[in-house]
Amino acid sequence: MLRVVLVEPEGEYNVGFVARLCRNFDVDELYIVNPKCDLTTAARFAAHGLQTLNSACIVKDLKEALQGVDLKMATSSDADNPGDILRTSVPPWTAAELSKGKRTAIVFGRESVGLTRKEIAATDFLVHIPASKDYPVLNLSHAVSIILYELRKDTSAISSVDSTTLSLLDRYIRDLYIHVKSKSVDERAYLVAKRVIFRGVKTEAEARTLLRLMRKLYLKLNGVWQ
Ligand code: SAH
């Protein structure tokens, strides 16, 4: 299942073009968070994606738009600045690998300022289309088209890890980064560990084996020796 999420889009033409692209690439759901433009005008640009636009879910915040998916991916033209873990990116073809067999949401930002750091942090991965170092900022709908092409081009490939196994893995990884005293999570370390592990796990058997290790670690750290 593939969901496209537009956060506060400002241009009617972009929203229309994206609705059309959703139809072109068999996207299952279009979510629009707090649109900043007129959706009736946007319809003029949707062509045969009009039905997709008319049935889009209009929601108030990103949290709502990310409900019910296994994998959340943000996108940005601004990525891979040294030392900035949050903006360490994967390219679209890796995003395609990661999303195989999972209910996936791919989130696109405002034409003016993109996505906030908080919005990026609410997702699992950041996807960046490698473009000119001088000018890597694509038009919103152009960025959507490249990413949808990559996500859809190889539909026959392996389906991988079960979503329940994946969310259990996620929970254990996060648990391992909870400070004993303050009870707060080391978000940076958690994000790195999750990304590395999710990127590497290819099959259900691998995921389950890793899950057993995580569980063992968790139990040992919590004083329950096995
Ligand atoms: N100045 C803004 C530009 C936003 S462009 C910024 O700093 O991000 C609008 C949206 O198009 C972005 O939020 C992102 O979703 C998408 N986009 C544009 N160029 C992209 C690129 N090279 N890789 C991935 N997404 C891109």
Coordinates of N, CA and C and ligand atoms in Angstrom, one line a residue:
M1 N 0.9 -1.2 0.0 CA 0.0 0.0 0.0 C 0.9 1.3 0.0
L2 N 0.6 2.1 -0.9 CA 1.4 3.4 -1.0 C 0.5 4.6 -0.8
R3 N 0.9 5.5 0.1 CA 0.2 6.7 0.4 C 1.1 7.9 0.1
V4 N 0.6 8.9 -0.6 CA 1.4 10.1 -0.8 C 0.8 11.2 0.1
V5 N 1.7 11.8 0.8 CA 1.2 12.9 1.7 C 1.8 14.2 1.3
L6 N 1.0 15.2 1.1 CA 1.5 16.6 0.8 C 1.3 17.4 2.0
V7 N 2.3 18.1 2.5 CA 2.2 18.9 3.7 C 2.0 20.4 3.2
E8 N 0.9 21.0 3.5 CA 0.6 22.4 3.3 C 1.1 22.9 1.9
P9 N 0.6 22.1 0.8 CA 1.0 22.6 -0.5 C 0.4 24.0 -0.8
E10 N 1.2 24.7 -1.6 CA 0.8 26.1 -1.8 C 0.3 26.4 -3.2
G11 N 0.7 25.5 -4.2 CA 0.4 25.8 -5.6 C -0.7 24.9 -6.1
E12 N -1.8 25.4 -6.6 CA -2.9 24.6 -7.2 C -2.4 23.7 -8.2
Y13 N -1.5 24.2 -9.1 CA -1.0 23.4 -10.2 C -0.3 22.2 -9.7
N14 N 0.5 22.3 -8.6 CA 1.3 21.2 -8.1 C 0.3 20.1 -7.5
V15 N -0.7 20.6 -6.8 CA -1.7 19.6 -6.2 C -2.4 18.8 -7.3
G16 N -2.8 19.6 -8.4 CA -3.4 18.9 -9.5 C -2.5 17.9 -10.2
F17 N -1.2 18.3 -10.4 CA -0.3 17.4 -11.1 C 0.0 16.2 -10.2
V18 N 0.1 16.4 -8.9 CA 0.4 15.3 -8.0 C -0.8 14.3 -8.0
A19 N -2.0 14.8 -8.0 CA -3.2 13.9 -8.1 C -3.1 13.1 -9.4
R20 N -2.7 13.7 -10.5 CA -2.6 13.0 -11.7 C -1.5 11.9 -11.6
L21 N -0.4 12.3 -11.0 CA 0.7 11.3 -10.9 C 0.3 10.1 -10.0
C22 N -0.6 10.4 -9.0 CA -1.0 9.3 -8.1 C -1.8 8.3 -9.0
R23 N -2.6 8.8 -9.9 CA -3.3 7.9 -10.8 C -2.3 7.2 -11.8
N24 N -1.4 7.9 -12.3 CA -0.4 7.4 -13.2 C 0.4 6.2 -12.6
F25 N 0.7 6.3 -11.3 CA 1.5 5.3 -10.6 C 0.7 4.4 -9.6
D26 N -0.6 4.4 -9.8 CA -1.4 3.5 -8.9 C -1.2 3.7 -7.4
V27 N -1.1 4.9 -7.0 CA -0.9 5.2 -5.6 C -2.3 5.0 -4.9
D28 N -2.3 4.4 -3.8 CA -3.5 4.0 -3.1 C -4.3 5.1 -2.4
E29 N -3.5 6.0 -1.8 CA -4.1 7.1 -1.0 C -3.3 8.4 -1.2
L30 N -4.1 9.5 -1.3 CA -3.5 10.8 -1.3 C -4.0 11.5 -0.1
Y31 N -3.1 12.0 0.8 CA -3.4 12.8 1.9 C -2.9 14.2 1.7
I32 N -3.7 15.2 2.1 CA -3.2 16.5 2.0 C -3.4 17.2 3.4
V33 N -2.3 17.6 3.9 CA -2.3 18.2 5.3 C -2.5 19.7 5.1
N34 N -3.6 20.2 5.7 CA -3.8 21.6 5.8 C -3.4 22.4 4.5
P35 N -4.1 22.1 3.4 CA -3.8 22.7 2.1 C -3.8 24.3 2.2
K36 N -2.8 24.9 1.5 CA -2.7 26.4 1.5 C -3.1 26.9 0.2
C37 N -3.8 26.1 -0.6 CA -4.3 26.6 -1.9 C -5.7 26.0 -2.2
D38 N -6.3 26.5 -3.3 CA -7.7 26.2 -3.6 C -7.7 24.9 -4.3
L39 N -8.4 23.9 -3.7 CA -8.4 22.5 -4.3 C -9.3 22.5 -5.5
T40 N -10.3 23.4 -5.6 CA -11.2 23.4 -6.8 C -10.4 23.9 -8.0
T41 N -9.5 24.8 -7.8 CA -8.6 25.3 -8.9 C -7.6 24.2 -9.2
A42 N -7.2 23.5 -8.2 CA -6.2 22.4 -8.4 C -6.8 21.3 -9.4
A43 N -8.1 21.1 -9.3 CA -8.8 20.1 -10.1 C -8.5 20.4 -11.6
R44 N -8.3 21.6 -12.0 CA -8.0 22.0 -13.4 C -6.8 21.3 -14.0
F45 N -5.8 21.0 -13.0 CA -4.6 20.4 -13.4 C -4.5 18.9 -13.3
A46 N -5.6 18.3 -12.8 CA -5.5 16.9 -12.4 C -5.8 15.9 -13.5
A47 N -6.4 16.4 -14.6 CA -6.7 15.5 -15.8 C -7.5 14.3 -15.3
H48 N -7.0 13.1 -15.6 CA -7.7 11.9 -15.2 C -7.4 11.5 -13.7
G49 N -6.7 12.4 -13.0 CA -6.5 12.1 -11.6 C -7.5 12.9 -10.8
L50 N -8.5 13.3 -11.4 CA -9.6 14.1 -10.7 C -10.2 13.3 -9.6
Q51 N -10.5 12.1 -9.9 CA -11.2 11.2 -8.9 C -10.2 11.1 -7.6
T52 N -8.9 10.9 -7.9 CA -8.0 10.8 -6.8 C -8.0 12.1 -5.9
L53 N -8.1 13.2 -6.6 CA -8.1 14.5 -5.9 C -9.4 14.6 -5.1
N54 N -10.5 14.3 -5.7 CA -11.8 14.4 -5.0 C -11.9 13.4 -3.8
S55 N -11.2 12.3 -3.9 CA -11.3 11.4 -2.8 C -10.1 11.5 -1.8
A56 N -9.2 12.6 -2.0 CA -8.1 12.8 -1.1 C -8.5 13.0 0.3
C57 N -7.8 12.5 1.3 CA -8.1 12.8 2.7 C -7.4 14.1 3.1
I58 N -8.3 15.0 3.5 CA -7.7 16.3 3.9 C -7.7 16.3 5.4
V59 N -6.4 16.4 6.0 CA -6.3 16.3 7.4 C -5.6 17.6 8.0
K60 N -5.7 17.7 9.3 CA -5.2 18.9 10.0 C -3.7 18.8 10.2
D61 N -3.2 17.6 10.6 CA -1.7 17.6 10.9 C -1.1 16.3 10.3
L62 N 0.2 16.3 10.3 CA 1.0 15.2 9.8 C 0.7 13.9 10.5
K63 N 0.6 14.0 11.8 CA 0.4 12.8 12.6 C -0.8 12.0 12.1
E64 N -1.9 12.7 11.8 CA -3.1 12.1 11.3 C -2.8 11.4 9.9
A65 N -2.0 12.1 9.1 CA -1.7 11.6 7.8 C -0.8 10.4 7.8
L66 N -0.1 10.1 9.0 CA 0.8 9.0 9.1 C 0.2 7.8 9.8
Q67 N -1.0 7.9 10.1 CA -1.6 6.8 10.8 C -1.8 5.6 9.9
G68 N -1.6 4.4 10.5 CA -1.9 3.1 9.8 C -0.9 2.7 8.8
V69 N 0.3 3.2 8.8 CA 1.3 2.7 7.9 C 2.5 2.1 8.7
D70 N 3.3 1.3 8.0 CA 4.4 0.6 8.6 C 5.7 1.4 8.4
L71 N 5.8 2.1 7.3 CA 7.0 2.8 7.0 C 6.7 4.2 6.5
K72 N 7.4 5.2 7.2 CA 7.1 6.6 6.9 C 8.4 7.2 6.3
M73 N 8.3 7.9 5.2 CA 9.5 8.5 4.6 C 9.2 9.9 4.2
A74 N 10.2 10.8 4.7 CA 10.1 12.2 4.3 C 10.9 12.4 3.1
T75 N 10.8 13.6 2.5 CA 11.6 13.9 1.3 C 12.2 15.3 1.5
S76 N 13.4 15.5 0.9 CA 13.9 16.9 1.0 C 15.0 17.1 -0.1
S77 N 15.1 18.3 -0.5 CA 16.2 18.7 -1.4 C 17.4 19.0 -0.6
D78 N 17.2 19.2 0.7 CA 18.3 19.6 1.6 C 18.7 18.3 2.4
A79 N 19.9 17.7 2.1 CA 20.2 16.5 2.7 C 21.8 16.3 2.8
D80 N 22.1 15.4 3.7 CA 23.5 15.0 3.8 C 24.5 16.1 4.2
N81 N 24.1 17.0 5.0 CA 25.0 18.0 5.6 C 25.8 17.3 6.7
P82 N 27.2 17.4 6.6 CA 28.0 16.7 7.6 C 27.5 16.9 9.0
G83 N 27.4 15.8 9.8 CA 27.1 15.9 11.2 C 25.6 16.0 11.5
D84 N 24.8 16.1 10.4 CA 23.3 16.3 10.6 C 22.7 14.9 10.4
I85 N 22.6 14.1 11.4 CA 22.0 12.8 11.3 C 20.6 12.8 10.7
L86 N 19.8 13.7 11.2 CA 18.4 13.7 10.7 C 18.3 13.8 9.2
R87 N 19.2 14.6 8.7 CA 19.2 14.8 7.2 C 20.1 13.9 6.4
T88 N 20.5 12.8 7.0 CA 21.2 11.8 6.3 C 20.2 11.0 5.4
S89 N 20.4 10.9 4.2 CA 19.3 10.5 3.3 C 19.6 9.1 2.6
V90 N 18.5 8.6 2.1 CA 18.6 7.4 1.2 C 18.2 7.9 -0.2
P91 N 18.7 7.3 -1.3 CA 18.2 7.7 -2.6 C 16.9 7.0 -2.9
P92 N 16.1 7.5 -3.9 CA 14.8 6.9 -4.2 C 14.9 5.4 -4.4
W93 N 15.9 4.8 -5.1 CA 16.0 3.4 -5.3 C 16.1 2.6 -4.1
T94 N 16.8 3.2 -3.0 CA 16.8 2.5 -1.7 C 15.5 2.6 -1.0
A95 N 14.8 3.7 -1.2 CA 13.5 3.9 -0.6 C 12.6 2.8 -1.2
A96 N 12.7 2.5 -2.5 CA 11.9 1.5 -3.2 C 12.1 0.2 -2.5
E97 N 13.4 -0.2 -2.3 CA 13.7 -1.5 -1.6 C 13.1 -1.6 -0.3
L98 N 13.2 -0.5 0.5 CA 12.7 -0.5 1.9 C 11.2 -0.6 1.9
S99 N 10.6 -0.1 0.9 CA 9.1 -0.1 1.0 C 8.4 -1.3 0.5
K100 N 9.2 -2.3 -0.1 CA 8.6 -3.5 -0.6 C 7.8 -4.2 0.4
G101 N 6.5 -4.5 0.1 CA 5.7 -5.3 1.0 C 5.2 -4.5 2.2
K102 N 5.5 -3.3 2.3 CA 5.0 -2.5 3.5 C 4.0 -1.4 3.2
R103 N 3.2 -1.2 4.1 CA 2.3 0.0 3.9 C 3.1 1.2 4.1
T104 N 3.3 2.0 3.1 CA 4.3 3.1 3.1 C 3.7 4.4 2.8
A105 N 4.1 5.4 3.6 CA 3.7 6.8 3.4 C 4.9 7.6 3.0
I106 N 4.8 8.3 1.9 CA 5.9 9.2 1.4 C 5.5 10.6 1.5
V107 N 6.2 11.4 2.3 CA 5.8 12.8 2.6 C 6.6 13.9 1.9
F108 N 5.8 14.8 1.3 CA 6.4 15.9 0.5 C 6.1 17.2 1.2
G109 N 7.1 18.1 1.1 CA 7.0 19.4 1.8 C 6.4 20.6 1.0
R110 N 6.3 21.7 1.7 CA 5.9 22.9 1.1 C 6.8 23.4 0.1
E111 N 6.3 24.0 -1.0 CA 7.1 24.6 -2.1 C 8.1 25.6 -1.5
S112 N 7.7 26.4 -0.5 CA 8.5 27.5 0.0 C 9.6 27.0 0.9
V113 N 9.2 26.2 1.9 CA 10.2 25.9 3.0 C 10.4 24.4 3.2
G114 N 9.8 23.6 2.4 CA 9.9 22.1 2.6 C 9.3 21.6 3.9
L115 N 9.9 20.6 4.5 CA 9.4 20.1 5.7 C 10.2 20.6 6.9
T116 N 9.6 20.7 8.1 CA 10.4 21.1 9.3 C 11.2 19.9 9.8
R117 N 12.1 20.2 10.7 CA 12.9 19.1 11.3 C 12.0 18.2 12.1
K118 N 11.0 18.8 12.7 CA 10.1 18.0 13.5 C 9.3 17.1 12.7
E119 N 8.9 17.5 11.5 CA 8.2 16.7 10.6 C 9.1 15.5 10.0
I120 N 10.3 15.9 9.7 CA 11.2 14.8 9.2 C 11.4 13.8 10.4
A121 N 11.6 14.3 11.6 CA 11.8 13.4 12.7 C 10.6 12.4 13.0
A122 N 9.5 12.8 12.5 CA 8.3 12.0 12.7 C 8.3 10.8 11.7
T123 N 9.3 10.7 10.8 CA 9.3 9.7 9.8 C 10.5 8.8 10.1
D124 N 10.6 7.7 9.4 CA 11.7 6.7 9.6 C 13.0 7.0 8.7
F125 N 12.7 7.5 7.5 CA 13.8 7.8 6.6 C 13.6 9.1 5.9
L126 N 14.7 9.7 5.4 CA 14.7 10.9 4.6 C 15.1 10.5 3.2
V127 N 14.3 10.8 2.2 CA 14.7 10.4 0.8 C 15.1 11.7 0.1
H128 N 16.2 11.6 -0.6 CA 16.7 12.7 -1.4 C 17.0 12.3 -2.8
I129 N 16.5 13.1 -3.8 CA 16.8 12.8 -5.2 C 18.2 13.5 -5.5
P130 N 19.2 12.7 -5.8 CA 20.5 13.4 -6.0 C 20.4 14.2 -7.3
A131 N 20.6 15.5 -7.2 CA 20.5 16.4 -8.3 C 21.8 17.3 -8.3
S132 N 21.8 18.3 -9.0 CA 22.9 19.2 -9.1 C 23.3 19.7 -7.7
K133 N 24.6 19.7 -7.3 CA 25.0 20.2 -6.0 C 24.7 21.7 -5.9
D134 N 24.7 22.4 -7.1 CA 24.5 23.9 -7.1 C 23.0 24.2 -6.9
Y135 N 22.1 23.3 -7.4 CA 20.7 23.6 -7.4 C 19.9 22.3 -7.4
P136 N 19.8 21.7 -6.2 CA 19.1 20.4 -6.1 C 17.6 20.4 -5.8
V137 N 17.1 21.7 -5.8 CA 15.7 21.8 -5.5 C 14.8 21.6 -6.7
L138 N 14.0 20.6 -6.7 CA 13.1 20.3 -7.8 C 11.8 20.9 -7.5
N139 N 11.0 21.1 -8.5 CA 9.6 21.5 -8.4 C 8.9 20.3 -7.6
L140 N 8.0 20.6 -6.7 CA 7.3 19.6 -5.9 C 6.8 18.4 -6.8
S141 N 6.0 18.7 -7.8 CA 5.4 17.6 -8.6 C 6.5 16.8 -9.4
H142 N 7.5 17.5 -9.8 CA 8.6 16.8 -10.5 C 9.3 15.8 -9.5
A143 N 9.5 16.2 -8.3 CA 10.1 15.3 -7.3 C 9.2 14.1 -7.0
V144 N 7.9 14.4 -6.9 CA 6.9 13.3 -6.7 C 7.0 12.3 -7.8
S145 N 7.1 12.8 -9.1 CA 7.1 11.9 -10.2 C 8.3 11.0 -10.2
I146 N 9.5 11.5 -9.9 CA 10.7 10.7 -9.8 C 10.6 9.6 -8.7
I147 N 10.1 10.0 -7.6 CA 10.1 9.1 -6.5 C 9.0 8.0 -6.8
L148 N 7.9 8.4 -7.3 CA 6.8 7.4 -7.6 C 7.3 6.4 -8.7
Y149 N 8.0 6.9 -9.6 CA 8.6 6.0 -10.7 C 9.5 5.0 -10.0
E150 N 10.4 5.4 -9.1 CA 11.3 4.4 -8.5 C 10.5 3.4 -7.6
L151 N 9.5 3.9 -6.9 CA 8.8 3.0 -6.0 C 7.9 2.0 -6.7
R152 N 7.6 2.4 -7.9 CA 6.7 1.5 -8.7 C 7.3 0.7 -9.8
K153 N 8.6 1.0 -10.1 CA 9.1 0.4 -11.3 C 9.3 -1.1 -11.2
D154 N 9.5 -1.6 -10.0 CA 9.8 -3.1 -9.9 C 8.8 -3.7 -9.0
T155 N 7.6 -3.8 -9.4 CA 6.6 -4.3 -8.5 C 6.7 -5.8 -8.2
S156 N 7.5 -6.5 -9.1 CA 7.5 -8.0 -8.9 C 8.6 -8.4 -7.9
A157 N 9.3 -7.5 -7.3 CA 10.4 -7.9 -6.4 C 9.9 -8.5 -5.1
I158 N 10.9 -9.0 -4.4 CA 10.6 -9.7 -3.1 C 9.7 -8.9 -2.2
S159 N 8.8 -9.6 -1.6 CA 8.1 -9.0 -0.5 C 8.9 -9.4 0.8
S160 N 9.0 -8.6 1.7 CA 9.9 -8.9 2.8 C 9.3 -9.1 4.2
V161 N 9.7 -8.2 5.1 CA 9.4 -8.5 6.5 C 7.9 -8.1 6.9
D162 N 7.3 -9.0 7.7 CA 6.0 -8.8 8.1 C 5.9 -7.5 9.0
S163 N 4.8 -6.7 8.8 CA 4.8 -5.4 9.5 C 4.8 -5.5 11.0
T164 N 4.2 -6.6 11.6 CA 4.2 -6.8 13.0 C 5.6 -7.0 13.5
T165 N 6.4 -7.9 12.8 CA 7.8 -8.1 13.2 C 8.5 -6.8 13.2
L166 N 8.3 -6.0 12.2 CA 9.0 -4.7 12.0 C 8.6 -3.8 13.1
S167 N 7.4 -3.7 13.5 CA 7.1 -2.7 14.6 C 7.6 -3.2 15.9
L168 N 7.7 -4.6 16.1 CA 8.3 -5.1 17.3 C 9.7 -4.7 17.4
L169 N 10.4 -4.9 16.3 CA 11.8 -4.6 16.2 C 12.0 -3.1 16.6
D170 N 11.2 -2.3 16.0 CA 11.2 -0.8 16.2 C 11.1 -0.6 17.7
R171 N 10.2 -1.2 18.4 CA 9.9 -1.0 19.8 C 11.1 -1.4 20.6
Y172 N 11.7 -2.6 20.3 CA 12.9 -3.0 21.1 C 14.0 -2.1 20.9
I173 N 14.2 -1.6 19.6 CA 15.4 -0.7 19.4 C 15.2 0.6 20.2
R174 N 14.0 1.1 20.2 CA 13.7 2.3 21.0 C 13.9 2.1 22.5
D175 N 13.4 0.9 22.9 CA 13.5 0.6 24.4 C 15.0 0.6 24.8
L176 N 15.8 0.1 23.9 CA 17.2 0.0 24.3 C 17.9 1.4 24.5
Y177 N 17.2 2.4 23.9 CA 17.8 3.8 24.0 C 17.1 4.6 25.1
I178 N 16.3 4.0 26.0 CA 15.7 4.8 27.0 C 16.7 4.9 28.2
H179 N 17.0 6.1 28.6 CA 17.9 6.4 29.7 C 17.2 5.8 31.0
V180 N 18.0 5.1 31.8 CA 17.4 4.5 33.0 C 16.9 5.6 33.9
K181 N 17.7 6.6 34.2 CA 17.3 7.6 35.2 C 16.2 8.6 34.6
S182 N 16.5 9.2 33.5 CA 15.6 10.3 33.0 C 14.4 9.7 32.3
K183 N 14.5 8.5 31.9 CA 13.4 7.8 31.1 C 13.2 8.4 29.7
S184 N 14.1 9.4 29.3 CA 14.0 9.9 28.0 C 14.7 9.1 27.0
V185 N 14.4 9.2 25.7 CA 15.0 8.4 24.7 C 16.1 9.2 24.0
D186 N 17.2 8.6 23.7 CA 18.3 9.2 22.9 C 17.8 9.1 21.5
E187 N 17.1 10.1 21.0 CA 16.4 10.1 19.7 C 17.4 9.9 18.6
R188 N 18.6 10.6 18.7 CA 19.6 10.5 17.7 C 20.1 9.1 17.5
A189 N 20.5 8.5 18.6 CA 21.1 7.1 18.6 C 20.0 6.1 18.1
Y190 N 18.8 6.3 18.6 CA 17.7 5.5 18.2 C 17.4 5.5 16.7
L191 N 17.4 6.7 16.1 CA 17.2 6.9 14.7 C 18.3 6.2 13.9
V192 N 19.5 6.4 14.3 CA 20.7 5.8 13.6 C 20.5 4.2 13.6
A193 N 20.3 3.7 14.8 CA 20.2 2.2 14.9 C 19.0 1.7 14.1
K194 N 17.9 2.4 14.2 CA 16.7 1.9 13.4 C 17.0 1.9 11.9
R195 N 17.5 3.0 11.5 CA 17.8 3.1 10.0 C 18.7 2.1 9.5
V196 N 19.8 1.8 10.3 CA 20.8 0.8 9.9 C 20.2 -0.5 9.9
I197 N 19.4 -0.8 10.9 CA 18.8 -2.2 11.0 C 17.7 -2.4 9.9
F198 N 16.8 -1.4 9.7 CA 15.8 -1.5 8.7 C 16.3 -1.7 7.3
R199 N 17.4 -1.0 7.1 CA 18.0 -1.0 5.8 C 18.6 -2.4 5.5
G200 N 19.1 -3.0 6.6 CA 19.8 -4.3 6.4 C 19.0 -5.5 6.4
V201 N 17.8 -5.5 7.1 CA 17.0 -6.7 7.2 C 16.2 -6.9 5.9
K202 N 16.4 -8.1 5.4 CA 15.8 -8.4 4.1 C 14.7 -9.4 4.1
T203 N 14.7 -10.3 5.1 CA 13.7 -11.4 5.2 C 13.1 -11.5 6.5
E204 N 12.0 -12.2 6.6 CA 11.3 -12.4 7.8 C 12.2 -13.2 8.8
A205 N 12.9 -14.2 8.3 CA 13.7 -15.0 9.1 C 14.8 -14.2 9.8
E206 N 15.4 -13.3 9.0 CA 16.5 -12.4 9.5 C 15.9 -11.5 10.6
A207 N 14.7 -10.9 10.3 CA 14.1 -10.0 11.3 C 13.8 -10.7 12.6
R208 N 13.3 -11.9 12.5 CA 12.9 -12.7 13.7 C 14.1 -13.0 14.5
T209 N 15.2 -13.4 13.8 CA 16.5 -13.7 14.5 C 17.0 -12.5 15.3
L210 N 16.9 -11.4 14.6 CA 17.4 -10.1 15.2 C 16.5 -9.7 16.4
L211 N 15.2 -10.0 16.3 CA 14.2 -9.7 17.3 C 14.6 -10.5 18.6
R212 N 15.0 -11.8 18.4 CA 15.3 -12.6 19.6 C 16.6 -12.0 20.3
L213 N 17.5 -11.5 19.5 CA 18.7 -10.8 20.1 C 18.3 -9.6 20.9
M214 N 17.4 -8.8 20.2 CA 17.0 -7.5 20.9 C 16.3 -7.8 22.2
R215 N 15.4 -8.9 22.2 CA 14.7 -9.3 23.3 C 15.6 -9.7 24.5
K216 N 16.6 -10.5 24.1 CA 17.6 -11.0 25.0 C 18.3 -9.8 25.7
L217 N 18.8 -8.9 24.8 CA 19.4 -7.7 25.3 C 18.5 -6.9 26.3
Y218 N 17.3 -6.7 25.9 CA 16.3 -6.0 26.6 C 16.2 -6.6 28.0
L219 N 16.0 -8.0 28.0 CA 15.8 -8.7 29.3 C 17.0 -8.6 30.2
K220 N 18.2 -8.7 29.6 CA 19.4 -8.6 30.4 C 19.6 -7.2 31.0
L221 N 19.3 -6.2 30.1 CA 19.5 -4.8 30.6 C 18.5 -4.5 31.7
N222 N 17.4 -5.2 31.7 CA 16.3 -4.9 32.7 C 16.5 -5.9 33.9
G223 N 17.6 -6.6 33.9 CA 17.8 -7.5 35.1 C 17.1 -8.8 35.1
V224 N 16.5 -9.1 34.0 CA 15.8 -10.4 33.9 C 16.7 -11.4 33.1
W225 N 17.6 -12.1 33.8 CA 18.6 -13.0 33.2 C 18.0 -14.3 32.7
Q226 N 18.4 -14.6 31.5 CA 17.9 -15.9 30.9 C 19.0 -16.8 30.6
Ligands
SAH1 N1 13.3 25.2 0.0 C1 12.6 24.0 0.1 C2 12.2 23.5 -1.2 C3 11.0 22.7 -1.2 S1 10.7 22.0 -2.7 C4 13.3 23.1 1.0 O1 14.3 23.5 1.7 O2 13.1 21.9 1.0 C5 9.2 21.2 -2.3 C6 9.3 19.7 -2.0 O3 9.7 19.0 -3.1 C7 10.3 19.4 -0.9 O4 9.8 19.6 0.4 C8 10.4 17.9 -1.2 O5 9.3 17.2 -0.7 C9 10.4 17.9 -2.7 N2 11.8 17.9 -3.3 C10 12.3 18.9 -4.0 N3 13.6 18.6 -4.4 C11 13.8 17.4 -3.9 C12 15.0 16.6 -4.0 N4 16.1 16.9 -4.6 N5 14.9 15.4 -3.3 C13 13.8 15.0 -2.7 N6 12.7 15.8 -2.6 C14 12.7 17.0 -3.2

